[in-house]
GROMACS .gro file of C-alpha atoms in nm:
model
  381
    1MET     CA    1  -2.233   1.457   1.797
    2THR     CA    2  -2.360   1.128   1.795
    3GLU     CA    3  -2.193   0.787   1.721
    4PRO     CA    4  -2.326   0.677   1.384
    5ALA     CA    5  -2.559   0.345   1.455
    6LEU     CA    6  -2.317   0.216   1.132
    7VAL     CA    7  -1.944   0.146   1.163
    8LEU     CA    8  -1.809   0.093   0.817
    9GLU     CA    9  -1.526  -0.194   0.851
   10GLY     CA   10  -1.192   0.012   0.785
   11THR     CA   11  -1.375   0.295   1.012
   12GLU     CA   12  -1.350   0.161   1.356
   13ASP     CA   13  -1.025   0.318   1.409
   14HIS     CA   14  -1.089   0.660   1.233
   15PRO     CA   15  -1.359   0.945   1.409
   16HIS     CA   16  -1.367   1.134   1.136
   17ALA     CA   17  -1.404   0.895   0.899
   18ARG     CA   18  -1.635   0.669   1.091
   19MET     CA   19  -1.877   1.014   1.132
   20VAL     CA   20  -1.927   1.142   0.822
   21LEU     CA   21  -2.012   0.806   0.620
   22GLY     CA   22  -2.162   0.678   0.890
   23ALA     CA   23  -2.389   0.965   0.928
   24ALA     CA   24  -2.446   1.015   0.556
   25LEU     CA   25  -2.544   0.645   0.463
   26ALA     CA   26  -2.806   0.702   0.831
   27SER     CA   27  -2.958   1.054   0.578
   28GLY     CA   28  -3.000   0.797   0.275
   29SER     CA   29  -2.806   1.136   0.139
   30PRO     CA   30  -2.474   1.010   0.054
   31SER     CA   31  -2.224   1.200  -0.106
   32HIS     CA   32  -2.153   1.148  -0.502
   33ALA     CA   33  -1.786   1.224  -0.507
   34TYR     CA   34  -1.557   1.151  -0.131
   35LEU     CA   35  -1.190   1.148  -0.149
   36PHE     CA   36  -1.069   0.927   0.085
   37HIS     CA   37  -0.666   1.027   0.212
   38GLY     CA   38  -0.398   0.913   0.502
   39PRO     CA   39  -0.152   0.729   0.519
   40PRO     CA   40  -0.067   0.360   0.349
   41GLY     CA   41  -0.261   0.101   0.561
   42THR     CA   42  -0.460   0.291   0.740
   43GLY     CA   43  -0.801   0.092   0.621
   44LYS     CA   44  -0.866   0.380   0.324
   45ARG     CA   45  -0.933   0.036   0.076
   46THR     CA   46  -1.142  -0.161   0.324
   47ALA     CA   47  -1.348   0.140   0.405
   48ALA     CA   48  -1.463   0.187   0.015
   49ARG     CA   49  -1.517  -0.155   0.003
   50ALA     CA   50  -1.734  -0.137   0.330
   51LEU     CA   51  -1.890   0.142   0.168
   52ALA     CA   52  -2.019   0.008  -0.185
   53ALA     CA   53  -2.130  -0.279  -0.051
   54GLU     CA   54  -2.374  -0.071   0.170
   55LEU     CA   55  -2.464   0.171  -0.149
   56LEU     CA   56  -2.518  -0.112  -0.390
   57SER     CA   57  -2.698  -0.371  -0.137
   58GLU     CA   58  -2.927  -0.059   0.008
   59ARG     CA   59  -3.322  -0.166  -0.141
   60GLU     CA   60  -3.171  -0.514  -0.233
   61PRO     CA   61  -3.431  -0.814  -0.209
   62ASP     CA   62  -3.135  -0.966  -0.086
   63PRO     CA   63  -2.898  -0.695   0.086
   64GLU     CA   64  -2.632  -0.960   0.239
   65GLY     CA   65  -2.609  -1.133  -0.110
   66ALA     CA   66  -2.532  -0.817  -0.232
   67ARG     CA   67  -2.293  -0.714   0.024
   68ALA     CA   68  -2.095  -1.057  -0.051
   69ARG     CA   69  -2.055  -0.985  -0.395
   70VAL     CA   70  -1.927  -0.689  -0.335
   71ARG     CA   71  -1.657  -0.822  -0.095
   72ALA     CA   72  -1.575  -1.050  -0.355
   73GLY     CA   73  -1.527  -0.807  -0.654
   74THR     CA   74  -1.815  -0.980  -0.845
   75HIS     CA   75  -2.068  -0.705  -0.843
   76PRO     CA   76  -2.187  -0.624  -1.136
   77ASP     CA   77  -2.245  -0.202  -1.036
   78LEU     CA   78  -1.870  -0.223  -0.843
   79THR     CA   79  -1.605  -0.098  -1.061
   80TRP     CA   80  -1.249  -0.067  -0.892
   81VAL     CA   81  -0.937   0.111  -1.108
   82ARG     CA   82  -0.616   0.064  -1.048
   83PRO     CA   83  -0.335   0.302  -1.215
   84THR     CA   84  -0.198   0.117  -1.537
   85GLY     CA   85   0.062   0.364  -1.610
   86ALA     CA   86   0.374   0.294  -1.415
   87HIS     CA   87   0.360   0.594  -1.249
   88VAL     CA   88   0.047   0.759  -1.386
   89MET     CA   89  -0.326   0.668  -1.463
   90ARG     CA   90  -0.440   0.661  -1.764
   91VAL     CA   91  -0.671   0.770  -1.959
   92SER     CA   92  -0.747   0.513  -2.078
   93ASP     CA   93  -0.823   0.397  -1.730
   94VAL     CA   94  -1.146   0.611  -1.645
   95ASP     CA   95  -1.250   0.656  -2.001
   96GLU     CA   96  -1.431   0.334  -2.062
   97PRO     CA   97  -1.447   0.238  -1.759
   98VAL     CA   98  -1.530   0.543  -1.521
   99VAL     CA   99  -1.717   0.857  -1.797
  100ALA     CA  100  -1.862   0.621  -2.033
  101ALA     CA  101  -1.950   0.345  -1.788
  102ALA     CA  102  -2.104   0.661  -1.551
  103SER     CA  103  -2.321   0.765  -1.793
  104ARG     CA  104  -2.561   0.435  -1.797
  105THR     CA  105  -2.798   0.293  -1.605
  106PRO     CA  106  -2.722   0.034  -1.280
  107PHE     CA  107  -2.696  -0.358  -1.421
  108GLU     CA  108  -2.910  -0.476  -1.100
  109ALA     CA  109  -2.867  -0.222  -0.835
  110ALA     CA  110  -3.027   0.131  -0.743
  111ARG     CA  111  -2.638   0.260  -0.831
  112ARG     CA  112  -2.312   0.227  -0.966
  113VAL     CA  113  -2.000   0.289  -0.697
  114PHE     CA  114  -1.662   0.380  -0.885
  115VAL     CA  115  -1.332   0.344  -0.650
  116LEU     CA  116  -1.027   0.486  -0.830
  117GLU     CA  117  -0.704   0.384  -0.656
  118ARG     CA  118  -0.413   0.632  -0.604
  119ALA     CA  119  -0.586   0.861  -0.795
  120ASP     CA  120  -0.298   1.112  -0.716
  121THR     CA  121  -0.143   0.972  -1.014
  122MET     CA  122  -0.355   1.132  -1.232
  123ASN     CA  123  -0.265   1.410  -1.403
  124ASP     CA  124  -0.465   1.700  -1.542
  125GLU     CA  125  -0.574   1.508  -1.920
  126VAL     CA  126  -0.698   1.224  -1.721
  127ALA     CA  127  -0.834   1.496  -1.406
  128ASN     CA  128  -0.995   1.725  -1.737
  129ARG     CA  129  -1.155   1.412  -1.859
  130LEU     CA  130  -1.252   1.324  -1.492
  131LEU     CA  131  -1.391   1.691  -1.394
  132LYS     CA  132  -1.777   1.591  -1.582
  133THR     CA  133  -1.886   1.321  -1.369
  134LEU     CA  134  -1.728   1.428  -1.084
  135GLU     CA  135  -1.897   1.769  -1.105
  136GLU     CA  136  -2.265   1.675  -1.285
  137PRO     CA  137  -2.274   1.278  -1.169
  138ALA     CA  138  -2.578   1.111  -1.294
  139ALA     CA  139  -2.842   1.013  -0.949
  140TYR     CA  140  -2.707   0.670  -0.870
  141VAL     CA  141  -2.342   0.723  -0.969
  142HIS     CA  142  -2.059   0.754  -0.639
  143LEU     CA  143  -1.724   0.786  -0.718
  144ILE     CA  144  -1.506   0.750  -0.406
  145LEU     CA  145  -1.119   0.805  -0.500
  146LEU     CA  146  -0.800   0.669  -0.254
  147THR     CA  147  -0.481   0.845  -0.216
  148ASP     CA  148  -0.189   0.816   0.013
  149ALA     CA  149  -0.069   1.160  -0.089
  150LEU     CA  150  -0.339   1.428  -0.065
  151GLY     CA  151  -0.056   1.682  -0.086
  152GLN     CA  152  -0.033   1.536  -0.462
  153MET     CA  153  -0.351   1.568  -0.551
  154LEU     CA  154  -0.472   1.789  -0.807
  155GLU     CA  155  -0.706   2.094  -0.663
  156THR     CA  156  -0.945   2.065  -0.985
  157VAL     CA  157  -1.018   1.676  -0.823
  158VAL     CA  158  -1.032   1.771  -0.455
  159SER     CA  159  -1.254   2.099  -0.439
  160ARG     CA  160  -1.479   1.856  -0.649
  161CYS     CA  161  -1.512   1.564  -0.381
  162GLN     CA  162  -1.575   1.549  -0.019
  163LEU     CA  163  -1.290   1.463   0.208
  164VAL     CA  164  -1.231   1.200   0.423
  165ARG     CA  165  -0.980   1.150   0.660
  166PHE     CA  166  -0.788   0.831   0.769
  167ASP     CA  167  -0.508   0.911   1.063
  168PRO     CA  168  -0.215   0.708   1.112
  169LEU     CA  169  -0.255   0.405   1.346
  170PRO     CA  170  -0.133   0.421   1.742
  171ALA     CA  171   0.156   0.177   1.758
  172ASP     CA  172  -0.029   0.024   2.092
  173ARG     CA  173  -0.401  -0.031   1.864
  174ILE     CA  174  -0.165  -0.174   1.627
  175ALA     CA  175  -0.006  -0.439   1.894
  176ALA     CA  176  -0.350  -0.478   2.035
  177ILE     CA  177  -0.492  -0.587   1.659
  178LEU     CA  178  -0.241  -0.815   1.582
  179GLU     CA  179  -0.185  -0.961   1.944
  180GLY     CA  180  -0.606  -1.037   1.892
  181GLU     CA  181  -0.475  -1.235   1.557
  182GLY     CA  182  -0.266  -1.444   1.771
  183VAL     CA  183   0.065  -1.292   1.733
  184GLU     CA  184   0.318  -1.311   2.035
  185SER     CA  185   0.280  -1.021   2.280
  186THR     CA  186   0.652  -0.871   2.227
  187ARG     CA  187   0.684  -0.938   1.848
  188ALA     CA  188   0.378  -0.747   1.775
  189CYS     CA  189   0.438  -0.460   1.948
  190ALA     CA  190   0.739  -0.469   1.761
  191CYS     CA  191   0.629  -0.530   1.428
  192ALA     CA  192   0.368  -0.287   1.538
  193ARG     CA  193   0.610   0.037   1.552
  194LEU     CA  194   0.819  -0.100   1.273
  195ALA     CA  195   0.515  -0.020   1.108
  196LEU     CA  196   0.500   0.368   1.161
  197GLY     CA  197   0.106   0.387   1.130
  198ASN     CA  198   0.043   0.120   0.869
  199LEU     CA  199  -0.198  -0.151   0.989
  200THR     CA  200  -0.119  -0.339   0.659
  201ARG     CA  201   0.284  -0.312   0.673
  202ALA     CA  202   0.220  -0.460   1.037
  203ARG     CA  203   0.091  -0.742   0.955
  204TYR     CA  204   0.316  -0.826   0.694
  205LEU     CA  205   0.585  -0.826   0.953
  206ALA     CA  206   0.429  -0.999   1.167
  207SER     CA  207   0.350  -1.292   0.952
  208ASP     CA  208   0.624  -1.559   0.838
  209ASP     CA  209   0.760  -1.397   0.541
  210GLY     CA  210   0.801  -1.047   0.719
  211ASN     CA  211   0.954  -1.220   0.986
  212GLY     CA  212   1.200  -1.349   0.667
  213LEU     CA  213   1.226  -1.019   0.559
  214ARG     CA  214   1.311  -0.899   0.876
  215ALA     CA  215   1.566  -1.181   0.924
  216ASP     CA  216   1.709  -1.063   0.528
  217VAL     CA  217   1.733  -0.694   0.654
  218GLU     CA  218   1.907  -0.832   0.950
  219ARG     CA  219   2.206  -1.051   0.793
  220LEU     CA  220   2.279  -0.685   0.605
  221VAL     CA  221   2.334  -0.516   0.858
  222ARG     CA  222   2.557  -0.705   0.992
  223ASP     CA  223   2.798  -0.724   0.723
  224ALA     CA  224   2.779  -0.379   0.686
  225LEU     CA  225   2.915  -0.368   1.014
  226ALA     CA  226   3.152  -0.590   0.876
  227GLY     CA  227   3.231  -0.467   0.646
  228GLU     CA  228   3.150  -0.754   0.446
  229ALA     CA  229   2.794  -0.573   0.266
  230ARG     CA  230   2.949  -0.592  -0.156
  231ASP     CA  231   2.876  -0.564  -0.481
  232PRO     CA  232   2.500  -0.738  -0.507
  233ARG     CA  233   2.637  -0.878  -0.839
  234GLU     CA  234   2.843  -1.099  -0.624
  235GLY     CA  235   2.810  -1.098  -0.266
  236GLU     CA  236   2.571  -1.287  -0.042
  237SER     CA  237   2.440  -1.004   0.171
  238TRP     CA  238   2.205  -0.886  -0.050
  239ALA     CA  239   2.140  -1.251  -0.232
  240PRO     CA  240   1.838  -1.259   0.022
  241LEU     CA  241   1.648  -0.980  -0.031
  242LEU     CA  242   1.693  -0.983  -0.359
  243THR     CA  243   1.510  -1.353  -0.403
  244ARG     CA  244   1.270  -1.241  -0.154
  245ALA     CA  245   1.161  -0.970  -0.436
  246ASP     CA  246   1.188  -1.225  -0.760
  247ALA     CA  247   0.956  -1.464  -0.544
  248ARG     CA  248   0.671  -1.145  -0.442
  249ARG     CA  249   0.743  -1.053  -0.805
  250GLY     CA  250   0.677  -1.440  -0.941
  251ALA     CA  251   0.344  -1.410  -0.735
  252ALA     CA  252   0.253  -1.116  -0.815
  253GLU     CA  253   0.269  -1.212  -1.208
  254GLU     CA  254   0.064  -1.519  -1.123
  255ASP     CA  255  -0.232  -1.355  -0.953
  256VAL     CA  256  -0.224  -1.116  -1.300
  257ALA     CA  257  -0.217  -1.416  -1.481
  258GLN     CA  258  -0.434  -1.642  -1.330
  259ALA     CA  259  -0.720  -1.327  -1.335
  260ALA     CA  260  -0.642  -1.321  -1.761
  261ARG     CA  261  -0.747  -1.659  -1.775
  262ASP     CA  262  -1.017  -1.627  -1.588
  263ARG     CA  263  -1.169  -1.321  -1.778
  264LEU     CA  264  -1.004  -1.523  -2.143
  265GLU     CA  265  -1.287  -1.793  -2.019
  266LEU     CA  266  -1.582  -1.508  -2.008
  267GLU     CA  267  -1.499  -1.417  -2.424
  268PRO     CA  268  -1.652  -1.531  -2.656
  269ARG     CA  269  -1.421  -1.821  -2.886
  270GLY     CA  270  -1.461  -1.644  -3.192
  271ARG     CA  271  -1.299  -1.311  -3.113
  272ASP     CA  272  -0.950  -1.232  -3.158
  273ARG     CA  273  -0.792  -1.249  -2.819
  274SER     CA  274  -0.440  -1.084  -2.922
  275ALA     CA  275  -0.479  -0.707  -2.758
  276LEU     CA  276  -0.660  -0.846  -2.401
  277GLU     CA  277  -0.316  -1.154  -2.394
  278ARG     CA  278  -0.130  -0.846  -2.465
  279GLU     CA  279  -0.254  -0.595  -2.244
  280PHE     CA  280  -0.289  -0.923  -1.910
  281ASP     CA  281   0.086  -0.948  -1.994
  282GLU     CA  282   0.189  -0.620  -1.973
  283ALA     CA  283  -0.015  -0.589  -1.639
  284ALA     CA  284   0.115  -0.860  -1.576
  285LYS     CA  285   0.466  -0.728  -1.624
  286ARG     CA  286   0.372  -0.384  -1.427
  287ASP     CA  287   0.241  -0.596  -1.115
  288GLY     CA  288   0.513  -0.781  -1.116
  289ARG     CA  289   0.743  -0.477  -1.095
  290ARG     CA  290   0.611  -0.319  -0.864
  291ALA     CA  291   0.596  -0.592  -0.643
  292ARG     CA  292   1.022  -0.628  -0.650
  293THR     CA  293   1.032  -0.279  -0.620
  294GLU     CA  294   0.838  -0.211  -0.298
  295VAL     CA  295   0.989  -0.553  -0.131
  296LEU     CA  296   1.328  -0.383  -0.212
  297ASP     CA  297   1.159  -0.054  -0.065
  298LEU     CA  298   1.061  -0.252   0.238
  299GLY     CA  299   1.416  -0.398   0.289
  300LEU     CA  300   1.594  -0.078   0.270
  301GLU     CA  301   1.389   0.155   0.517
  302LEU     CA  302   1.380  -0.183   0.747
  303ALA     CA  303   1.767  -0.117   0.701
  304ALA     CA  304   1.745   0.254   0.781
  305LEU     CA  305   1.494   0.170   1.102
  306THR     CA  306   1.763  -0.104   1.243
  307PHE     CA  307   2.052   0.163   1.187
  308ARG     CA  308   1.825   0.384   1.440
  309ASP     CA  309   1.749   0.175   1.685
  310LEU     CA  310   2.129   0.130   1.716
  311VAL     CA  311   2.193   0.501   1.762
  312CYS     CA  312   1.864   0.429   2.027
  313VAL     CA  313   2.059   0.159   2.168
  314GLU     CA  314   2.438   0.296   2.202
  315GLU     CA  315   2.315   0.635   2.343
  316GLY     CA  316   2.092   0.489   2.603
  317ALA     CA  317   1.747   0.514   2.428
  318GLU     CA  318   1.661   0.123   2.488
  319ALA     CA  319   1.270   0.248   2.548
  320ALA     CA  320   1.338   0.415   2.171
  321VAL     CA  321   1.413   0.108   2.024
  322LEU     CA  322   1.179  -0.008   1.742
  323ALA     CA  323   1.248  -0.393   1.700
  324ILE     CA  324   1.193  -0.461   2.098
  325ASP     CA  325   1.218  -0.799   1.980
  326ARG     CA  326   1.561  -0.787   1.876
  327SER     CA  327   1.697  -0.613   2.176
  328PRO     CA  328   1.973  -0.819   2.246
  329GLU     CA  329   2.091  -0.865   1.885
  330LEU     CA  330   2.048  -0.479   1.879
  331ALA     CA  331   2.304  -0.427   2.198
  332GLY     CA  332   2.575  -0.655   2.026
  333MET     CA  333   2.545  -0.540   1.647
  334ALA     CA  334   2.563  -0.156   1.821
  335ARG     CA  335   2.811  -0.251   2.143
  336GLY     CA  336   3.110  -0.005   2.046
  337ARG     CA  337   3.001   0.173   1.739
  338ASP     CA  338   3.012   0.605   1.681
  339ALA     CA  339   2.613   0.684   1.628
  340ARG     CA  340   2.741   0.967   1.418
  341ARG     CA  341   2.786   0.726   1.171
  342LEU     CA  342   2.562   0.494   1.239
  343ARG     CA  343   2.299   0.808   1.197
  344GLU     CA  344   2.512   0.879   0.858
  345ALA     CA  345   2.342   0.542   0.731
  346VAL     CA  346   2.025   0.596   0.822
  347GLU     CA  347   2.049   0.900   0.565
  348ARG     CA  348   2.191   0.650   0.314
  349CYS     CA  349   1.960   0.340   0.339
  350GLU     CA  350   1.655   0.649   0.245
  351ASP     CA  351   1.955   0.752  -0.039
  352ALA     CA  352   1.912   0.440  -0.180
  353ARG     CA  353   1.518   0.451  -0.129
  354LEU     CA  354   1.535   0.762  -0.302
  355SER     CA  355   1.651   0.646  -0.599
  356LEU     CA  356   1.491   0.376  -0.657
  357GLU     CA  357   1.167   0.556  -0.660
  358LEU     CA  358   1.348   0.825  -0.891
  359ASN     CA  359   1.419   0.518  -1.180
  360VAL     CA  360   1.800   0.465  -1.091
  361THR     CA  361   1.901   0.160  -1.208
  362GLU     CA  362   1.921  -0.102  -0.894
  363GLU     CA  363   2.247  -0.246  -0.960
  364LEU     CA  364   2.351   0.124  -0.937
  365ALA     CA  365   2.162   0.231  -0.625
  366LEU     CA  366   2.249  -0.077  -0.408
  367THR     CA  367   2.598  -0.079  -0.478
  368ALA     CA  368   2.626   0.277  -0.412
  369LEU     CA  369   2.486   0.208  -0.098
  370SER     CA  370   2.669  -0.095  -0.051
  371LEU     CA  371   3.003   0.083  -0.075
  372ARG     CA  372   2.874   0.410   0.114
  373LEU     CA  373   2.794   0.222   0.395
  374SER     CA  374   3.181  -0.032   0.379
  375ARG     CA  375   3.293   0.327   0.419
  376LEU     CA  376   3.142   0.438   0.710
  377VAL     CA  377   3.062   0.184   0.942
  378GLY     CA  378   3.278  -0.140   0.845
  379SER     CA  379   3.522  -0.253   1.096
  380ALA     CA  380   3.768  -0.066   0.981
  381ALA     CA  381   3.556   0.253   0.905
   0.00000   0.00000   0.00000
C-alpha cells in the first residue's frame, strides 16, 4: 500500500495508525468513530489531537489558525473528555458534553470532534448512553476514543468503532528520540529501556525530576539491601519518594485550580458559582490523588526493575540490564546476593503496586513491602 501524503503527529512510528488515518484523510471520508488502542505513552493522545486539528481545519479560510486553536485546546468544536470518577467514567461525563452536544451543529467548523480518554473506564450505563451517538451520529460528528486497555473495553462500544493500533516503541527508537532532544547517549538508552515502550515515561525519566525519582528509588533499594527500609512513617528510606509524590499532587491540584480560575472569569457575575466551585474543588482533589498515586506506582515499578537488574548482574547477564547508566552502582549492590531472593523482591514490589491499585491503604501496602524486603534481601537475610 502506498504511504499516505499526510503523516499525523503521533503516528510516525506506528505503520497501522499512519496508514489508516492518512488514507481516511486523503479520501475525505474519515470514520465517525475511532478507537485508538495501545500501551501508555505510545502517542494516542498526540495523534488524536492531530487528527482533530485536520478535521476541524478542513475547508476553513484560516486552516493553520484552526489547527493552532485545536493544539491550544481552545477550538469551540473540540470537546475533550476525561473521566471524573476515581476509576470510572460517569454518565455526567458524556451526557451533556458528548451526547447532547453531538446533536447541536458546529459553532464554526464543518465538524465537531469529541475525544474520550480512558474509554475502558465506561460501565454499561455510560456505554448505553453513548450508543446512539456511536451508531447514528450526525454527519458532522466524529468521536475518537482512547484506551490503554483494549481487553477491558465493552464489546458494544468496540464493535461500533474503527480500531487504530499503537504499538510499544522499540527502545532504540525511543533512545534516538531522546538523543535528538538533547539527552546524553547512555542516559537516553537507560531511560528508553526503563520506559518499556512508553515514550512519555522515557521523557519523564530523562528529566531532572525523573532522574531525582530514580535516585529516590535507588536509595530505597540500597536501604532494603542493608535491612534499613523501615516503616514509611518512621524511617528515611521512603521520605524522598513520598515527598516527591506529595509535590506532584500539589502541582496537579494547582493546575486544576488555575483552570477553574480561568473558567470562573468567563461565568456571568450574577450567577451562583458555588456548584461550579465545588465541582472544581472535587476535580482538583481527584487529580491530585491520581497524580500522587502515579508517582508511587512508578517508583515501585522502578524498584522492581532495579531488583531485576540486580538479578541480571548477579547471574552474569549484564547485557540485559536496563539501567545501563547505573552499571557500576548495580555491580556493587549485587555482589554476593542471592538471585532467587532478588527475584522474589521483584514480585513483592509488584504485589505492592497491585495493592495500591486495589485501594489498600498506602501505609499498609508500603509497610508490608518494607517488612518483606527486609526479610528477603536485608543484610541479615
